[in-house]
Structures are given as structure tokens and as C-alpha cells.
mmCIF file of C-alpha atoms in Angstrom:
data_model
loop_
_atom_site.group_PDB
_atom_site.id
_atom_site.type_symbol
_atom_site.label_atom_id
_atom_site.label_comp_id
_atom_site.label_asym_id
_atom_site.label_seq_id
_atom_site.Cartn_x
_atom_site.Cartn_y
_atom_site.Cartn_z
ATOM 1 C CA MET T 1286 -82.998 20.309 6.966
ATOM 2 C CA ALA T 1287 -81.786 16.741 7.553
ATOM 3 C CA ILE T 1288 -78.230 16.211 6.286
ATOM 4 C CA ASN T 1289 -77.226 12.785 4.972
ATOM 5 C CA TRP T 1290 -74.337 11.560 2.819
ATOM 6 C CA PHE T 1291 -74.038 7.822 2.123
ATOM 7 C CA PRO T 1292 -72.602 7.225 -1.383
ATOM 8 C CA GLY T 1293 -72.151 3.753 -2.816
ATOM 9 C CA HIS T 1294 -68.508 3.271 -1.807
ATOM 10 C CA MET T 1295 -69.491 3.786 1.855
ATOM 11 C CA HIS T 1296 -72.081 1.006 1.649
ATOM 12 C CA LYS T 1297 -69.406 -1.262 0.185
ATOM 13 C CA ALA T 1298 -66.918 -0.305 2.912
ATOM 14 C CA ARG T 1299 -69.454 -1.069 5.612
ATOM 15 C CA LYS T 1300 -70.008 -4.593 4.259
ATOM 16 C CA GLU T 1301 -66.267 -5.270 3.942
ATOM 17 C CA ILE T 1302 -65.571 -4.074 7.488
ATOM 18 C CA LYS T 1303 -68.375 -6.216 8.892
ATOM 19 C CA LYS T 1304 -66.860 -9.240 7.159
ATOM 20 C CA VAL T 1305 -63.300 -8.893 8.527
ATOM 21 C CA MET T 1306 -63.882 -7.306 11.949
ATOM 22 C CA PRO T 1307 -64.362 -10.662 13.771
ATOM 23 C CA GLN T 1308 -60.745 -11.503 12.817
ATOM 24 C CA MET T 1309 -59.346 -8.438 14.619
ATOM 25 C CA ASP T 1310 -57.605 -8.441 18.014
ATOM 26 C CA LEU T 1311 -58.223 -4.744 18.658
ATOM 27 C CA ILE T 1312 -59.974 -1.757 17.082
ATOM 28 C CA ILE T 1313 -58.898 1.875 16.971
ATOM 29 C CA GLU T 1314 -61.647 4.375 16.164
ATOM 30 C CA VAL T 1315 -60.554 7.926 15.372
ATOM 31 C CA VAL T 1316 -63.116 10.623 16.165
ATOM 32 C CA ASP T 1317 -63.066 14.425 16.041
ATOM 33 C CA ALA T 1318 -62.419 15.826 19.537
ATOM 34 C CA ARG T 1319 -64.837 18.679 18.807
ATOM 35 C CA ILE T 1320 -67.721 16.252 18.151
ATOM 36 C CA PRO T 1321 -66.842 12.881 19.752
ATOM 37 C CA PHE T 1322 -70.418 11.615 19.672
ATOM 38 C CA SER T 1323 -71.429 12.889 16.239
ATOM 39 C CA SER T 1324 -68.205 11.578 14.676
ATOM 40 C CA GLU T 1325 -68.305 8.114 16.250
ATOM 41 C CA ASN T 1326 -69.969 5.506 14.090
ATOM 42 C CA PRO T 1327 -73.070 3.967 15.737
ATOM 43 C CA LEU T 1328 -72.476 0.773 13.759
ATOM 44 C CA VAL T 1329 -69.183 0.053 15.554
ATOM 45 C CA PRO T 1330 -70.629 -1.256 18.875
ATOM 46 C CA SER T 1331 -72.717 -3.888 17.104
ATOM 47 C CA LEU T 1332 -69.852 -4.836 14.787
ATOM 48 C CA ARG T 1333 -67.037 -5.085 17.339
ATOM 49 C CA GLY T 1334 -68.693 -7.336 19.936
ATOM 50 C CA ASP T 1335 -66.178 -7.867 22.775
ATOM 51 C CA THR T 1336 -63.116 -6.730 20.807
ATOM 52 C CA PRO T 1337 -61.151 -4.071 22.779
ATOM 53 C CA LEU T 1338 -61.575 -0.546 21.434
ATOM 54 C CA ILE T 1339 -59.371 2.551 21.664
ATOM 55 C CA LYS T 1340 -61.178 5.818 21.004
ATOM 56 C CA VAL T 1341 -58.764 8.456 19.709
ATOM 57 C CA LEU T 1342 -60.107 11.998 20.092
ATOM 58 C CA ASN T 1343 -58.079 13.614 17.348
ATOM 59 C CA LYS T 1344 -57.657 17.356 16.699
ATOM 60 C CA ARG T 1345 -57.460 17.987 20.444
ATOM 61 C CA ASP T 1346 -55.849 21.370 19.797
ATOM 62 C CA LEU T 1347 -59.071 22.578 18.122
ATOM 63 C CA ALA T 1348 -61.449 21.459 20.890
ATOM 64 C CA ASP T 1349 -62.464 23.040 24.202
ATOM 65 C CA PRO T 1350 -60.176 21.303 26.746
ATOM 66 C CA VAL T 1351 -62.746 21.349 29.574
ATOM 67 C CA ILE T 1352 -65.375 19.639 27.433
ATOM 68 C CA THR T 1353 -62.817 17.164 26.068
ATOM 69 C CA GLU T 1354 -62.180 15.929 29.633
ATOM 70 C CA GLN T 1355 -65.926 15.358 30.025
ATOM 71 C CA TRP T 1356 -65.956 13.288 26.855
ATOM 72 C CA LEU T 1357 -63.030 11.101 27.920
ATOM 73 C CA ALA T 1358 -64.896 10.091 31.076
ATOM 74 C CA TRP T 1359 -68.183 9.602 29.186
ATOM 75 C CA LEU T 1360 -66.680 7.366 26.514
ATOM 76 C CA GLU T 1361 -64.867 5.111 28.979
ATOM 77 C CA ARG T 1362 -68.142 4.131 30.611
ATOM 78 C CA GLU T 1363 -68.521 1.557 27.831
ATOM 79 C CA ARG T 1364 -66.990 -1.840 28.596
ATOM 80 C CA GLY T 1365 -63.678 -2.578 26.876
ATOM 81 C CA VAL T 1366 -63.158 1.048 25.764
ATOM 82 C CA ARG T 1367 -60.198 3.328 26.487
ATOM 83 C CA ALA T 1368 -60.206 6.938 25.302
ATOM 84 C CA VAL T 1369 -57.172 9.114 24.547
ATOM 85 C CA THR T 1370 -56.603 12.496 22.909
ATOM 86 C CA LEU T 1371 -54.240 13.363 20.096
ATOM 87 C CA THR T 1372 -53.137 16.351 18.091
ATOM 88 C CA HIS T 1373 -51.390 16.704 14.739
ATOM 89 C CA ASN T 1374 -47.750 15.572 14.328
ATOM 90 C CA GLN T 1375 -47.267 14.326 17.909
ATOM 91 C CA ARG T 1376 -45.431 11.102 17.073
ATOM 92 C CA GLN T 1377 -44.636 10.072 20.661
ATOM 93 C CA GLU T 1378 -48.270 10.487 21.663
ATOM 94 C CA ALA T 1379 -49.331 8.492 18.626
ATOM 95 C CA LEU T 1380 -46.911 5.684 19.468
ATOM 96 C CA GLY T 1381 -48.453 5.633 22.935
ATOM 97 C CA ILE T 1382 -51.605 4.290 21.256
ATOM 98 C CA LEU T 1383 -49.660 1.162 20.245
ATOM 99 C CA LYS T 1384 -48.428 0.798 23.838
ATOM 100 C CA LEU T 1385 -52.018 1.020 25.042
ATOM 101 C CA ALA T 1386 -53.011 -1.586 22.444
ATOM 102 C CA GLU T 1387 -50.438 -3.940 23.967
ATOM 103 C CA GLU T 1388 -51.862 -3.369 27.449
ATOM 104 C CA MET T 1389 -55.392 -4.098 26.233
ATOM 105 C CA THR T 1390 -54.430 -7.412 24.588
ATOM 106 C CA PRO T 1391 -52.368 -9.108 27.335
ATOM 107 C CA GLY T 1392 -53.111 -12.621 26.122
ATOM 108 C CA HIS T 1393 -51.701 -12.112 22.622
ATOM 109 C CA ASP T 1394 -48.217 -13.512 21.905
ATOM 110 C CA ARG T 1395 -46.649 -11.384 19.162
ATOM 111 C CA GLN T 1396 -43.800 -13.847 18.821
ATOM 112 C CA LYS T 1397 -46.286 -16.310 17.372
ATOM 113 C CA SER T 1398 -48.568 -14.047 15.346
ATOM 114 C CA ALA T 1399 -49.073 -10.405 14.441
ATOM 115 C CA LEU T 1400 -51.438 -8.277 16.488
ATOM 116 C CA ARG T 1401 -54.263 -7.522 14.071
ATOM 117 C CA VAL T 1402 -55.578 -4.006 14.565
ATOM 118 C CA MET T 1403 -58.349 -2.373 12.560
ATOM 119 C CA ILE T 1404 -58.427 1.428 12.402
ATOM 120 C CA LEU T 1405 -61.753 3.098 11.700
ATOM 121 C CA GLY T 1406 -62.908 6.673 11.328
ATOM 122 C CA ILE T 1407 -65.484 8.712 9.487
ATOM 123 C CA PRO T 1408 -64.251 10.955 6.656
ATOM 124 C CA ASN T 1409 -61.821 13.769 7.442
ATOM 125 C CA VAL T 1410 -61.071 13.024 11.113
ATOM 126 C CA GLY T 1411 -57.347 12.516 10.476
ATOM 127 C CA LYS T 1412 -57.243 8.726 10.350
ATOM 128 C CA SER T 1413 -54.783 8.515 7.442
ATOM 129 C CA THR T 1414 -52.476 11.087 9.037
ATOM 130 C CA LEU T 1415 -52.410 9.008 12.236
ATOM 131 C CA ILE T 1416 -51.579 5.879 10.236
ATOM 132 C CA ASN T 1417 -48.637 7.619 8.561
ATOM 133 C CA THR T 1418 -47.411 8.849 11.945
ATOM 134 C CA LEU T 1419 -47.555 5.336 13.397
ATOM 135 C CA ALA T 1420 -45.862 3.828 10.349
ATOM 136 C CA GLY T 1421 -43.190 6.529 10.152
ATOM 137 C CA ARG T 1422 -43.761 6.750 6.403
ATOM 138 C CA PRO T 1423 -46.500 7.797 3.946
ATOM 139 C CA ALA T 1424 -48.444 4.531 4.078
ATOM 140 C CA ALA T 1425 -51.914 6.037 3.623
ATOM 141 C CA LYS T 1426 -53.126 8.741 1.275
ATOM 142 C CA THR T 1427 -54.168 11.955 3.021
ATOM 143 C CA GLY T 1428 -56.165 14.985 1.979
ATOM 144 C CA ASN T 1429 -58.075 17.897 3.490
ATOM 145 C CA GLU T 1430 -61.396 16.595 2.250
ATOM 146 C CA PRO T 1431 -63.669 13.664 3.085
ATOM 147 C CA ALA T 1432 -63.527 10.183 1.532
ATOM 148 C CA VAL T 1433 -59.879 10.055 0.424
ATOM 149 C CA THR T 1434 -59.445 6.385 1.450
ATOM 150 C CA ARG T 1435 -61.556 4.135 -0.781
ATOM 151 C CA ALA T 1436 -60.238 0.599 -0.139
ATOM 152 C CA GLN T 1437 -58.889 -1.542 2.694
ATOM 153 C CA GLN T 1438 -55.154 -2.096 3.023
ATOM 154 C CA ALA T 1439 -52.886 -3.846 5.542
ATOM 155 C CA ILE T 1440 -49.901 -1.884 6.871
ATOM 156 C CA LYS T 1441 -47.019 -3.424 8.797
ATOM 157 C CA LEU T 1442 -46.030 -1.544 11.949
ATOM 158 C CA PRO T 1443 -43.146 -2.138 14.397
ATOM 159 C CA ASP T 1444 -43.379 -4.904 17.040
ATOM 160 C CA ASN T 1445 -45.332 -7.231 14.758
ATOM 161 C CA VAL T 1446 -48.487 -5.137 14.492
ATOM 162 C CA LEU T 1447 -50.578 -5.448 11.347
ATOM 163 C CA LEU T 1448 -52.811 -2.402 10.908
ATOM 164 C CA TYR T 1449 -55.860 -2.724 8.673
ATOM 165 C CA ASP T 1450 -56.813 0.646 7.204
ATOM 166 C CA THR T 1451 -60.437 1.047 6.165
ATOM 167 C CA PRO T 1452 -62.368 3.636 4.139
ATOM 168 C CA GLY T 1453 -64.125 6.277 6.184
ATOM 169 C CA PHE T 1454 -67.865 5.717 6.104
ATOM 170 C CA LEU T 1455 -70.925 7.385 7.543
ATOM 171 C CA TRP T 1456 -74.316 5.764 8.050
ATOM 172 C CA PRO T 1457 -77.579 5.920 6.087
ATOM 173 C CA LYS T 1458 -79.486 8.154 8.539
ATOM 174 C CA LEU T 1459 -77.765 10.774 10.696
ATOM 175 C CA SER T 1460 -79.665 11.015 13.985
ATOM 176 C CA PRO T 1461 -80.248 13.131 15.986
ATOM 177 C CA VAL T 1462 -80.547 15.727 13.210
ATOM 178 C CA GLN T 1463 -77.977 17.944 14.970
ATOM 179 C CA CYS T 1464 -75.298 15.299 14.294
ATOM 180 C CA GLY T 1465 -75.528 15.895 10.567
ATOM 181 C CA TYR T 1466 -75.037 19.618 11.060
ATOM 182 C CA ARG T 1467 -72.017 19.153 13.326
ATOM 183 C CA LEU T 1468 -70.423 16.801 10.829
ATOM 184 C CA ALA T 1469 -71.050 19.358 8.096
ATOM 185 C CA VAL T 1470 -69.596 22.210 10.158
ATOM 186 C CA THR T 1471 -66.360 20.306 10.843
ATOM 187 C CA GLY T 1472 -65.894 19.194 7.221
ATOM 188 C CA ALA T 1473 -66.818 15.493 7.402
ATOM 189 C CA ILE T 1474 -69.436 15.801 4.648
ATOM 190 C CA ARG T 1475 -68.530 16.767 1.108
ATOM 191 C CA SER T 1476 -69.252 20.447 0.493
ATOM 192 C CA ALA T 1477 -71.021 19.793 -2.813
ATOM 193 C CA VAL T 1478 -74.020 18.230 -1.037
ATOM 194 C CA LEU T 1479 -74.419 21.026 1.544
ATOM 195 C CA ASP T 1480 -76.357 24.267 1.764
ATOM 196 C CA PHE T 1481 -73.472 26.425 3.050
ATOM 197 C CA GLU T 1482 -75.703 29.156 4.476
ATOM 198 C CA ASP T 1483 -77.917 26.690 6.327
ATOM 199 C CA VAL T 1484 -74.912 24.944 7.895
ATOM 200 C CA ALA T 1485 -73.193 28.227 8.756
ATOM 201 C CA LEU T 1486 -76.368 29.515 10.409
ATOM 202 C CA PHE T 1487 -76.415 26.409 12.610
ATOM 203 C CA GLU T 1488 -72.798 27.149 13.568
ATOM 204 C CA ALA T 1489 -73.518 30.851 14.170
ATOM 205 C CA ASP T 1490 -76.476 30.092 16.465
ATOM 206 C CA TYR T 1491 -74.315 27.677 18.453
ATOM 207 C CA LEU T 1492 -71.442 30.146 18.774
ATOM 208 C CA ILE T 1493 -73.727 32.910 20.045
ATOM 209 C CA ALA T 1494 -75.202 30.523 22.629
ATOM 210 C CA HIS T 1495 -71.937 28.963 23.840
ATOM 211 C CA TYR T 1496 -68.926 31.066 22.766
ATOM 212 C CA PRO T 1497 -70.171 34.668 22.389
ATOM 213 C CA GLU T 1498 -66.921 36.255 23.611
ATOM 214 C CA LEU T 1499 -64.859 34.440 20.983
ATOM 215 C CA VAL T 1500 -66.924 35.704 18.061
ATOM 216 C CA VAL T 1501 -67.246 39.227 19.443
ATOM 217 C CA ASN T 1502 -63.453 39.450 19.790
ATOM 218 C CA ARG T 1503 -62.681 37.734 16.505
ATOM 219 C CA TYR T 1504 -64.928 39.924 14.354
ATOM 220 C CA GLY T 1505 -64.480 43.166 16.305
ATOM 221 C CA LEU T 1506 -68.147 43.565 17.222
ATOM 222 C CA ASP T 1507 -69.379 46.245 19.596
ATOM 223 C CA GLU T 1508 -71.968 43.966 21.206
ATOM 224 C CA THR T 1509 -73.120 40.367 21.179
ATOM 225 C CA PRO T 1510 -75.631 39.704 18.364
ATOM 226 C CA VAL T 1511 -79.014 38.374 19.464
ATOM 227 C CA ASP T 1512 -78.803 35.242 17.308
ATOM 228 C CA GLY T 1513 -76.890 33.525 14.529
ATOM 229 C CA LEU T 1514 -78.445 35.473 11.671
ATOM 230 C CA ALA T 1515 -77.636 38.754 13.401
ATOM 231 C CA LEU T 1516 -74.057 37.528 13.803
ATOM 232 C CA MET T 1517 -73.809 36.745 10.078
ATOM 233 C CA ASP T 1518 -75.207 40.176 9.200
ATOM 234 C CA ALA T 1519 -72.702 41.840 11.546
ATOM 235 C CA ILE T 1520 -69.783 39.942 9.979
ATOM 236 C CA ALA T 1521 -70.967 40.985 6.508
ATOM 237 C CA VAL T 1522 -70.846 44.635 7.578
ATOM 238 C CA LYS T 1523 -67.452 44.329 9.275
ATOM 239 C CA ARG T 1524 -65.859 42.434 6.383
ATOM 240 C CA ARG T 1525 -67.716 44.481 3.749
ATOM 241 C CA PHE T 1526 -69.362 41.398 2.264
ATOM 242 C CA LEU T 1527 -72.203 43.461 0.820
ATOM 243 C CA GLY T 1528 -73.952 43.186 -2.504
ATOM 244 C CA ARG T 1529 -76.029 45.641 -4.467
ATOM 245 C CA GLY T 1530 -78.082 47.870 -2.190
ATOM 246 C CA GLY T 1531 -76.016 46.905 0.835
ATOM 247 C CA VAL T 1532 -77.533 43.417 1.056
ATOM 248 C CA PRO T 1533 -75.285 41.071 3.120
ATOM 249 C CA ASP T 1534 -73.540 38.369 1.046
ATOM 250 C CA LEU T 1535 -74.347 35.479 3.387
ATOM 251 C CA HIS T 1536 -72.538 32.952 1.201
ATOM 252 C CA LYS T 1537 -69.214 34.742 1.730
ATOM 253 C CA VAL T 1538 -69.972 35.053 5.448
ATOM 254 C CA SER T 1539 -70.754 31.336 5.565
ATOM 255 C CA GLU T 1540 -67.405 30.448 4.003
ATOM 256 C CA VAL T 1541 -65.585 32.593 6.570
ATOM 257 C CA LEU T 1542 -67.430 31.105 9.547
ATOM 258 C CA LEU T 1543 -66.947 27.502 8.427
ATOM 259 C CA ASN T 1544 -63.322 27.876 7.338
ATOM 260 C CA GLU T 1545 -62.282 29.761 10.480
ATOM 261 C CA LEU T 1546 -63.872 27.222 12.816
ATOM 262 C CA ARG T 1547 -62.319 24.307 10.934
ATOM 263 C CA ALA T 1548 -58.878 25.955 11.037
ATOM 264 C CA GLY T 1549 -59.140 26.854 14.727
ATOM 265 C CA THR T 1550 -58.923 30.577 13.990
ATOM 266 C CA LEU T 1551 -61.973 31.250 16.175
ATOM 267 C CA GLY T 1552 -60.366 29.478 19.143
ATOM 268 C CA ARG T 1553 -60.793 26.074 20.818
ATOM 269 C CA ILE T 1554 -64.431 25.166 20.326
ATOM 270 C CA SER T 1555 -66.392 21.994 21.027
ATOM 271 C CA LEU T 1556 -69.744 21.649 19.306
ATOM 272 C CA GLU T 1557 -71.351 19.192 21.737
ATOM 273 C CA THR T 1558 -71.208 18.034 25.362
ATOM 274 C CA PRO T 1559 -72.257 14.702 26.900
ATOM 275 C CA ASP T 1560 -75.262 16.320 28.640
ATOM 276 C CA MET T 1561 -76.352 17.982 25.396
ATOM 277 C CA VAL T 1562 -76.137 14.732 23.442
ATOM 278 C CA GLU T 1563 -78.036 12.729 26.046
ATOM 279 C CA GLN T 1564 -80.878 15.262 25.949
ATOM 280 C CA GLU T 1565 -80.925 15.196 22.141
ATOM 281 C CA LEU T 1566 -81.135 11.396 22.167
ATOM 282 C CA VAL T 1567 -84.121 11.505 24.524
ATOM 283 C CA GLU T 1568 -85.863 14.027 22.266
ATOM 284 C CA ALA T 1569 -85.031 12.027 19.114
ATOM 285 C CA ARG T 1570 -86.467 8.829 20.593
ATOM 286 C CA ALA T 1571 -89.637 10.688 21.614
ATOM 287 C CA ARG T 1572 -90.036 12.066 18.068
ATOM 288 C CA GLU T 1573 -89.490 8.654 16.517
ATOM 289 C CA GLN T 1574 -92.076 7.106 18.828
ATOM 290 C CA ALA T 1575 -94.581 9.860 18.048
ATOM 291 C CA GLU T 1576 -93.998 9.403 14.307
ATOM 292 C CA ALA T 1577 -94.448 5.630 14.613
ATOM 293 C CA GLU T 1578 -97.703 6.089 16.542
ATOM 294 C CA GLU T 1579 -98.977 8.597 13.985
ATOM 295 C CA LYS T 1580 -98.142 6.217 11.143
ATOM 296 C CA ALA T 1581 -99.928 3.357 12.926
ATOM 297 C CA ARG T 1582 -102.988 5.582 13.452
ATOM 298 C CA LYS T 1583 -103.132 6.534 9.755
ATOM 299 C CA ASP T 1584 -102.658 2.909 8.691
ATOM 300 C CA GLU T 1585 -105.584 1.902 10.898
ATOM 301 C CA GLN T 1586 -107.751 4.656 9.415
ATOM 302 C CA ARG T 1587 -106.979 3.457 5.880
ATOM 303 C CA LYS T 1588 -107.898 -0.105 6.830
ATOM 304 C CA LYS T 1589 -111.227 1.057 8.242
ATOM 305 C CA LYS T 1590 -112.037 2.965 5.048
ATOM 306 C CA LYS T 1591 -111.354 -0.129 2.940
ATOM 307 C CA ARG T 1592 -113.797 -2.134 5.058
#
């Protein structure tokens, strides 16, 4: 199942950001350290041009530290990009982002004009919390759900920095398909538009393949389940999530799996690696090319029939 979520206010935000971005001296993009690729917006490279960019891998404490190091190196391959990690309520680390912003804009005289910084981030990556930490006051509304920020606002920071907050927005088509699932697992897509069991099964399959020891220990299992569905069935038995006739209540299991991963209860887990993403991109491009060729073939057949 392809997962997409692009309501009207996101389309509006995208247009507004495109309009004002050329006026910015620097951009900060906040991503989820567990899914740095899936949570970065593919529209940003084309919108920012040569403007310096700081990638903030937030929620570091929830991500696999070994894989996070791989992502830092991978992200900094792009020209004009610096990548840093951050975790909740680390004010000194957060202020270090402003120091890095100064280093990346050496030609800007703050005595003459404010340093204009735009901060971007998809829903629920912790952008508003970071803004409040930098400002030292509740300057942006926060909430443990996606799409809390709905309009742009300018926030004054110390040392003549003007921070432009923007609504979190996704993009019309989430590709590769796995990106949509990872965003759903981490809570970036509103729950009302999701099939909880489908998303949880994606998570369960991934955990069995990459973090089997964590789930075996967490749920007190005697052996490693063969796949994600077997894991969900085993959790249902252990937690007594059983309906009439002993049928596993997979909806309750799904809520447990999703909530415990999002809260970090399962341990430090990353849902993608650079190698994994590069392979998925190759496969996605091959599928798109095959679909385009098939469409062209059918169009040609229809033309021949009309003749």
C-alpha cells in the first residue's frame, strides 16, 4: 500500500517557502535521526540553490548510534551541507547550531543586518521544540502530533539572528514506497489516514530482519519469530491481546509496536541505512522506467487500433 498525506495547508506552505527562500542567508532542516533520508524533503535541494544548509538529525537518543554516524558522512557529501545530531532538551548543543551557522556565513556582517535563517522540517520531527530551545522561550507551538505549525512566523534570536519558522510539509508522492511506511512508523503522518496493522507489520518485518534480539528481549519470547506476522502473533499471546476463540487482536498489537518504537522503549533503532536507501532508489527508478515504457507501449497500441 502506498502511503501519502498532502493536505491543502501543506501545498500552501510549499508555495510560501518557495517564495521567500531566495531571501535567506542560511537554512536549517530538521530530520528524524532514525530516518534521515525518508524525513528529508526532496524539494529542499531545488529550492535552496547555493544557500548553506545545516542538517539537524534530531531524536539522536532514539536512533542506532552506529548507523547515525554513517548518515552524518553520507549527508555531508552534498556541497554546502553540514550535518549535526541533537537530542531533546540539550540547550548547549542546540546553541552550537547557531555557532555553526555563523561559521557557514563568514561574509555576513550582523552589525549591519540580521542573519536570516529559515528552519524547515516535516511534521513531528521536533522542529518547534528546537526553535523554543534556541529562543529560550515558548516561541513556537509544540505538540506530539504532526502538522501543529500552520503558518510562517519570524522569531528574533540572540546575536541578531532572525529565524523564519515554517509549517512542516510533506510532498505529493512519497517515493520509494518504503519512505511512506517509515514516516508512518515514526509518527510523521496523521494516524487517521493510516492502516495501523499494515504499518505495524512493516515495522515488525524490519525489526525481525535487523533487530531480532531487541524484540525477543522486550517481549519475553522463547525464540525469534520467522517474520513480522509471527512476531505480532507472539506479542498477542504474551500480552493476552486475544479475542473470541483466541484470535490475536492485531490492532492492539499494532498500537504497542508503534508506540514503543516511537517512545524508544524497544531500544535505539534506525529504520534505514545509506546503503539500503541507495538500493531502494535504484529499484524505484527501474520500476518507474518500466511503468513509463509499458504506458508508452499501450498508448502506441491504442493509436494503431484507431488507425
